[in-house]
Coordinates of C-alpha atoms in Angstrom, one line a residue:
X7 CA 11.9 -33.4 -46.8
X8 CA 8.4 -35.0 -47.7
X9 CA 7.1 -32.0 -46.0
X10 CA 8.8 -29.8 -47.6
X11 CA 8.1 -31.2 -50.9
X12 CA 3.9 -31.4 -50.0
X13 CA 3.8 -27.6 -49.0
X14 CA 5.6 -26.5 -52.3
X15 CA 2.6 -28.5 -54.0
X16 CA 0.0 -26.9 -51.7
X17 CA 1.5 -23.9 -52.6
X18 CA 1.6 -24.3 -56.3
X19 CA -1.1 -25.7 -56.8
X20 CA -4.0 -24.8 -54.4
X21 CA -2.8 -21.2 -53.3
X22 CA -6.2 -20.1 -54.0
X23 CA -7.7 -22.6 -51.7
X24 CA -5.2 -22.4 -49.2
X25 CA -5.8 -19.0 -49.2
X26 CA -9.1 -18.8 -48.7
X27 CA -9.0 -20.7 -45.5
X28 CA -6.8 -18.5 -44.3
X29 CA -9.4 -15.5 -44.5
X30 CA -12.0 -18.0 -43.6
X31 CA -9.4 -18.8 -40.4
X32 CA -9.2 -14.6 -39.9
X33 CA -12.0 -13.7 -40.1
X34 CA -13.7 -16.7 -37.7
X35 CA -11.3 -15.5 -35.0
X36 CA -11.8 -11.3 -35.7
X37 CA -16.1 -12.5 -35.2
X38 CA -15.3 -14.5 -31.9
X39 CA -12.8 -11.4 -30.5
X40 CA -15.2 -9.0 -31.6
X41 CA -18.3 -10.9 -30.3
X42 CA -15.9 -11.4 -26.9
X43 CA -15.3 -7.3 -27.2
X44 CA -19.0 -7.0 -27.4
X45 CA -20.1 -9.1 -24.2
X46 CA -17.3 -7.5 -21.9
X47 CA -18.4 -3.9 -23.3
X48 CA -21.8 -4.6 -22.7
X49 CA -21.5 -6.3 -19.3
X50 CA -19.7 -3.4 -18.0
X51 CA -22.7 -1.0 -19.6
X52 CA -25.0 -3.4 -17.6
X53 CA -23.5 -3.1 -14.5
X54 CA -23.3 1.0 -14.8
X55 CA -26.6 1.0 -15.5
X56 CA -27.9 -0.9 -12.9
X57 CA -25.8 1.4 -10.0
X58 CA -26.9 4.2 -11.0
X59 CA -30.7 3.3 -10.5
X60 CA -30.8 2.7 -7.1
X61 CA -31.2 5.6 -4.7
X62 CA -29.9 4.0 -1.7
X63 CA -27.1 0.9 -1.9
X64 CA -28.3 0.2 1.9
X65 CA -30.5 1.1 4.4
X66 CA -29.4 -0.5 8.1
X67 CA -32.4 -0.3 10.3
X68 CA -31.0 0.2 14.0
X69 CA -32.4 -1.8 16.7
X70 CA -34.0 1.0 19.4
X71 CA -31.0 2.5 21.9
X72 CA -28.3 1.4 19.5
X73 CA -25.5 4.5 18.7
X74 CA -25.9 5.2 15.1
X75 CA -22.2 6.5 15.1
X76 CA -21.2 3.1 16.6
X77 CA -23.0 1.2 13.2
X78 CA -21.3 4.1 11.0
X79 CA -17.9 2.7 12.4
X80 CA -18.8 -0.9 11.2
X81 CA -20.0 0.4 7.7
X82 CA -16.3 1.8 7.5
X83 CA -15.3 -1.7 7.9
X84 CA -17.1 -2.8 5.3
X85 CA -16.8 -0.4 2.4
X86 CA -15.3 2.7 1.8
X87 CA -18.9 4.6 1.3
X88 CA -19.4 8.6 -0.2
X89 CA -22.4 8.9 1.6
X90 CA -24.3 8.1 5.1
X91 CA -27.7 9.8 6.4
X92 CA -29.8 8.8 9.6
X93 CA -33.7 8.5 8.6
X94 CA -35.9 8.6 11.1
X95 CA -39.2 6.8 10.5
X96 CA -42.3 7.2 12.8
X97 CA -45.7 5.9 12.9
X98 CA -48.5 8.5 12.5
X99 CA -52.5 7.9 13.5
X100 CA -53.1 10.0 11.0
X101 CA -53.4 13.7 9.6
X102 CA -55.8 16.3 9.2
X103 CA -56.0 19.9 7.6
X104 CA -58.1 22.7 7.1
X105 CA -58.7 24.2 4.1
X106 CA -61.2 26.0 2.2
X107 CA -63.8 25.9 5.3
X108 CA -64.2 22.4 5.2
X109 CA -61.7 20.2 7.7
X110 CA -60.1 16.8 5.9
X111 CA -58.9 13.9 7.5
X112 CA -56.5 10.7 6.5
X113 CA -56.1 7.3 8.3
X114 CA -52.7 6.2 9.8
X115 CA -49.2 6.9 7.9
X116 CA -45.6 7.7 8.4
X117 CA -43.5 10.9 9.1
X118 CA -40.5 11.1 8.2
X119 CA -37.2 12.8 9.7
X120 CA -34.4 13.6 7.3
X121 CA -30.8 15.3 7.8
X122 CA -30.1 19.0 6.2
X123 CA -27.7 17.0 3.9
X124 CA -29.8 13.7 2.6
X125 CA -31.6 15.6 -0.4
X126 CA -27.9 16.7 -2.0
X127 CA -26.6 13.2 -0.6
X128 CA -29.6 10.9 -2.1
X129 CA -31.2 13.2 -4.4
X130 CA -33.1 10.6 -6.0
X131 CA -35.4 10.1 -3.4
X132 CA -37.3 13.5 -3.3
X133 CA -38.3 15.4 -6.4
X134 CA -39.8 18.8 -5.7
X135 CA -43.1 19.9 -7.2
X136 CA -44.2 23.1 -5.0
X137 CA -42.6 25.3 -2.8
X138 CA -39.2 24.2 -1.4
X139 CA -37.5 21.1 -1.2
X140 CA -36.2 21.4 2.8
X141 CA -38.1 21.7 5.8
X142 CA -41.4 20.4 6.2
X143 CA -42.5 18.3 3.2
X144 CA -46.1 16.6 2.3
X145 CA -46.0 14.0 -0.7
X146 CA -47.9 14.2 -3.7
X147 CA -50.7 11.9 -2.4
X148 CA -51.0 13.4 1.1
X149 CA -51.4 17.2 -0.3
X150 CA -54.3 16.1 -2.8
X151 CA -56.3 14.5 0.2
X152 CA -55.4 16.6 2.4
X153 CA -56.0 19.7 -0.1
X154 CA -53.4 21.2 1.2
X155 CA -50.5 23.8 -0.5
X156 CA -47.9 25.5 0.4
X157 CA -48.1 27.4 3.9
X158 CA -51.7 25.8 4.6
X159 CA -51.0 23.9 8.2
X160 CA -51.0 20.2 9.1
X161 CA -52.1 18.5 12.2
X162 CA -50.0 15.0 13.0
X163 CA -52.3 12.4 15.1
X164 CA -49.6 10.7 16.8
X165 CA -49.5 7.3 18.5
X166 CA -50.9 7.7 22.6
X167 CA -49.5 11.8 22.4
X168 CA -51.6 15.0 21.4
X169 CA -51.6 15.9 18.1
X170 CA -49.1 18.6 16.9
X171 CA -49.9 21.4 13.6
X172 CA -46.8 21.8 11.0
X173 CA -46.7 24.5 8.8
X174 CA -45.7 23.4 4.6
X175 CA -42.6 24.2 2.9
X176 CA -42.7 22.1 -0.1
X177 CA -45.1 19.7 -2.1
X178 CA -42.6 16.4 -3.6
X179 CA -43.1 13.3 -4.9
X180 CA -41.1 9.9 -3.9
X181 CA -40.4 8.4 -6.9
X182 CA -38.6 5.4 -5.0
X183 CA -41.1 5.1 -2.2
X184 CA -41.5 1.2 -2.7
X185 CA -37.8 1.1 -1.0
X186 CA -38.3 4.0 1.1
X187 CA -40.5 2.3 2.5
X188 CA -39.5 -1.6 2.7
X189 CA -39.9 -4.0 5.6
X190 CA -36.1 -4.4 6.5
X191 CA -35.6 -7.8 7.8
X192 CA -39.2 -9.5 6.9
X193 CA -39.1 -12.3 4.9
X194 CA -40.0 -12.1 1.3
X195 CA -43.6 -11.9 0.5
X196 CA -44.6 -10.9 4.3
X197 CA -43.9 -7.3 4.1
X198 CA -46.7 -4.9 2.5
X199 CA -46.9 -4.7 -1.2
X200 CA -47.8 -0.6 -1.4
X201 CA -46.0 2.4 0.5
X202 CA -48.1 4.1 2.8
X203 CA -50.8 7.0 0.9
X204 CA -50.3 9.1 3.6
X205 CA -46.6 11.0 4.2
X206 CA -45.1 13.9 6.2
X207 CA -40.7 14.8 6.0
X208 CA -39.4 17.0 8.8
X209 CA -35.9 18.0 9.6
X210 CA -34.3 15.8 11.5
X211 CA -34.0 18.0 14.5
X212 CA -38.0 18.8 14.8
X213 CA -38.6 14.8 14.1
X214 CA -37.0 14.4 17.0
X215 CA -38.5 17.1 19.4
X216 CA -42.0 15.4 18.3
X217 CA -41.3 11.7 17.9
X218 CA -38.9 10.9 21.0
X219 CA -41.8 11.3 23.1
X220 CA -43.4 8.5 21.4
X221 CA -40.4 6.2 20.7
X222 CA -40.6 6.4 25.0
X223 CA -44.1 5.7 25.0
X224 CA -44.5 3.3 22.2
X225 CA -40.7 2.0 20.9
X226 CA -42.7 -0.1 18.5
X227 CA -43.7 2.3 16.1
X228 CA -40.6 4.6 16.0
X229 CA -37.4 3.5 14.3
X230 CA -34.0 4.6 12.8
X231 CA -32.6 3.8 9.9
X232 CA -29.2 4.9 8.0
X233 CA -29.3 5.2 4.4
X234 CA -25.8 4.3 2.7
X235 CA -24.0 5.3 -0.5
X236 CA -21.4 2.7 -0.9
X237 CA -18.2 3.6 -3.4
X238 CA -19.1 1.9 -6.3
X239 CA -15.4 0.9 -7.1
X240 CA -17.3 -2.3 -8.7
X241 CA -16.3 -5.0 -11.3
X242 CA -17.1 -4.6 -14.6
X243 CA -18.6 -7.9 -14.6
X244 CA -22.5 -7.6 -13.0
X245 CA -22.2 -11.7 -11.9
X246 CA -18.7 -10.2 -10.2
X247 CA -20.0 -7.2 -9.1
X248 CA -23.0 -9.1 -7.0
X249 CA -20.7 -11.4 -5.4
X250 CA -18.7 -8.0 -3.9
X251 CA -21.4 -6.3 -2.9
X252 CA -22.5 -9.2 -1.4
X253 CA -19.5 -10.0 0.6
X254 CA -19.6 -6.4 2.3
X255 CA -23.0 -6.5 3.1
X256 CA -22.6 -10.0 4.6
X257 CA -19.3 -8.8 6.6
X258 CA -21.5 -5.8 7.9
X259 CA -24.3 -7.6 8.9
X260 CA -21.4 -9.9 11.1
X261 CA -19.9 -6.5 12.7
X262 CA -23.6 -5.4 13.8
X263 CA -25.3 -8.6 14.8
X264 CA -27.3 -7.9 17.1
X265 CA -27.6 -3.9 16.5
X266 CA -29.2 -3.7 13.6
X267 CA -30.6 -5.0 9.8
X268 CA -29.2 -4.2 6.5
X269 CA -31.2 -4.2 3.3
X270 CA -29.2 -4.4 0.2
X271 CA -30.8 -2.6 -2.2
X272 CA -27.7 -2.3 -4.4
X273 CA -26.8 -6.3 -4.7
X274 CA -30.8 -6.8 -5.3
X275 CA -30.2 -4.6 -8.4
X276 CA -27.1 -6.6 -9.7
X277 CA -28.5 -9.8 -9.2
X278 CA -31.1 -9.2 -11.8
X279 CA -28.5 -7.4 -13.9
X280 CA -26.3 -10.5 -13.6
X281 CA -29.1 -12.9 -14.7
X282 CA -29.5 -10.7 -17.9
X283 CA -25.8 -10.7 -18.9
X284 CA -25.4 -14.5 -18.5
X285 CA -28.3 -14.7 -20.9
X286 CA -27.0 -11.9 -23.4
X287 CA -23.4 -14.2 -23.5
X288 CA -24.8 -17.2 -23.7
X289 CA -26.9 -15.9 -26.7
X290 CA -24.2 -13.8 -28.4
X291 CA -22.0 -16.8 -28.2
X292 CA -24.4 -18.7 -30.0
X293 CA -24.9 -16.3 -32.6
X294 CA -21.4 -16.0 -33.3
X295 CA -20.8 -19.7 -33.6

């Protein structure tokens, strides 16, 4: 009954005030939701954005004589992936060309041996400047010391084997080549800072014919490596989104002990995305209170 009577008094006679804590009461919890709206949109638009700005999610570098279709079947156990292309990596002495009446010549660097399917699979990785973008490729820094174009010939040292001529298709430019090229398995700060100056892409299937030979003579500087589009059926949440990725790459690197090295480019790329978003709530929260 005293109750009673008190809120008819409240009501009577500070309605306006009662009022106006109300809206104050309103519109305090409309800011928080909204600010909570705000994060959870914005995480999300985090974690899109970093996905979609790395070229490869993985790259498992196969210890020599391992089945690369034995190491797909394990990546099939980890995640359901769109996309899966062997890359064969080989050590060069060097390259020459030439052109013009004068001969140029490079120091040591890397040839390359991609599928007919990895430029539409990772498209990323290669951007086309002359000619066409399959077949036999020189990168951007390779054809300006080399002074070589489109159909001018190439001449590939390789390691402890004659050197072989390949004719150019195409002129491109790696914009990813820091990746391309990592260390797989060295320890932070061990690896080489810059990618190699010097770079040749074949198909797949003439990599082979030229770079088998060498992988029999010299296993040390010829290697395989499959490059890995995971699904990106992914959390909204980037701190979430790390931890899965994560996991998978973990439980891979447990199926293929032994066989082989995976590099996880994608969970490197949430885990700085993560560290952003805890700093964006943090802040927002903050603001808002």
């Amino acid at each position: 009954m005293l109750g009673l009577l008190w809120l008819k008094g409240l009501l009577s006679h500070l309605s306006g005030r009662l009022l106006g804590a109300m809206v104050g009461v309103a519109l305090t919890v409309a800011l928080l939701t909204s600010i909570g709206s705000f994060i959870v949109s914005g995480m999300a638009s985090m974690t899109g954005r970093a996905i979609a700005t790395v070229p490869v999610d993985w790259q498992v570098q196969l210890v020599p004589g391992v089945n690369p279709h034995a190491i797909i079947a394990a990546v099939g156990g980890s995640a359901v992936y769109s996309a899966v292309q062997p890359v064969g990596y080989a050590d060069a002495a060097g390259f020459s060309a030439q052109t013009g009446g004068t001969v140029q010549t490079t120091g040591p660097g890397k040839v390359l041996g991609l599928g007919p399917q990895y430029r539409r699979q990772f498209p990323a990785e290669l951007r086309p400047l002359i000619g066409a973008g399959e077949g036999v490729l020189v990168a951007q820094q390779t054809a300006s010391n080399l002074r070589v174009t489109v159909g001018d010939h190439v001449t590939i040292r390789r390691v402890g084997l004659p050197p072989v001529a390949v004719s150019v298709d195409g002129v491109v430019d790696l914009p990813y080549a820091d990746s391309l090229f990592q260390a797989v398995g060295v320890p932070p700060g061990a690896a080489p800072q810059a990618p190699p100056d010097n770079v040749v892409l074949l198909p797949l299937d003439l990599w082979h014919s030229l770079f088998d030979p060498q992988a029999a003579l010299r296993p040390d500087s010829v290697r395989t490596q499959l490059h890995i589009r995971i699904a990106h059926d992914l959390p909204a949440d980037p701190a979430r989104a790390y931890t899965d990725v994560l996991g998978r790459s973990h439980h891979l690197e447990a199926l293929i002990a032994g066989s082989g090295i995976v590099a996880d480019n994608l969970a490197a790329r949430l885990l700085g995305a993560r560290a952003d978003a805890l700093y964006a709530q943090v802040l927002f929260v903050f603001l808002g209170l």
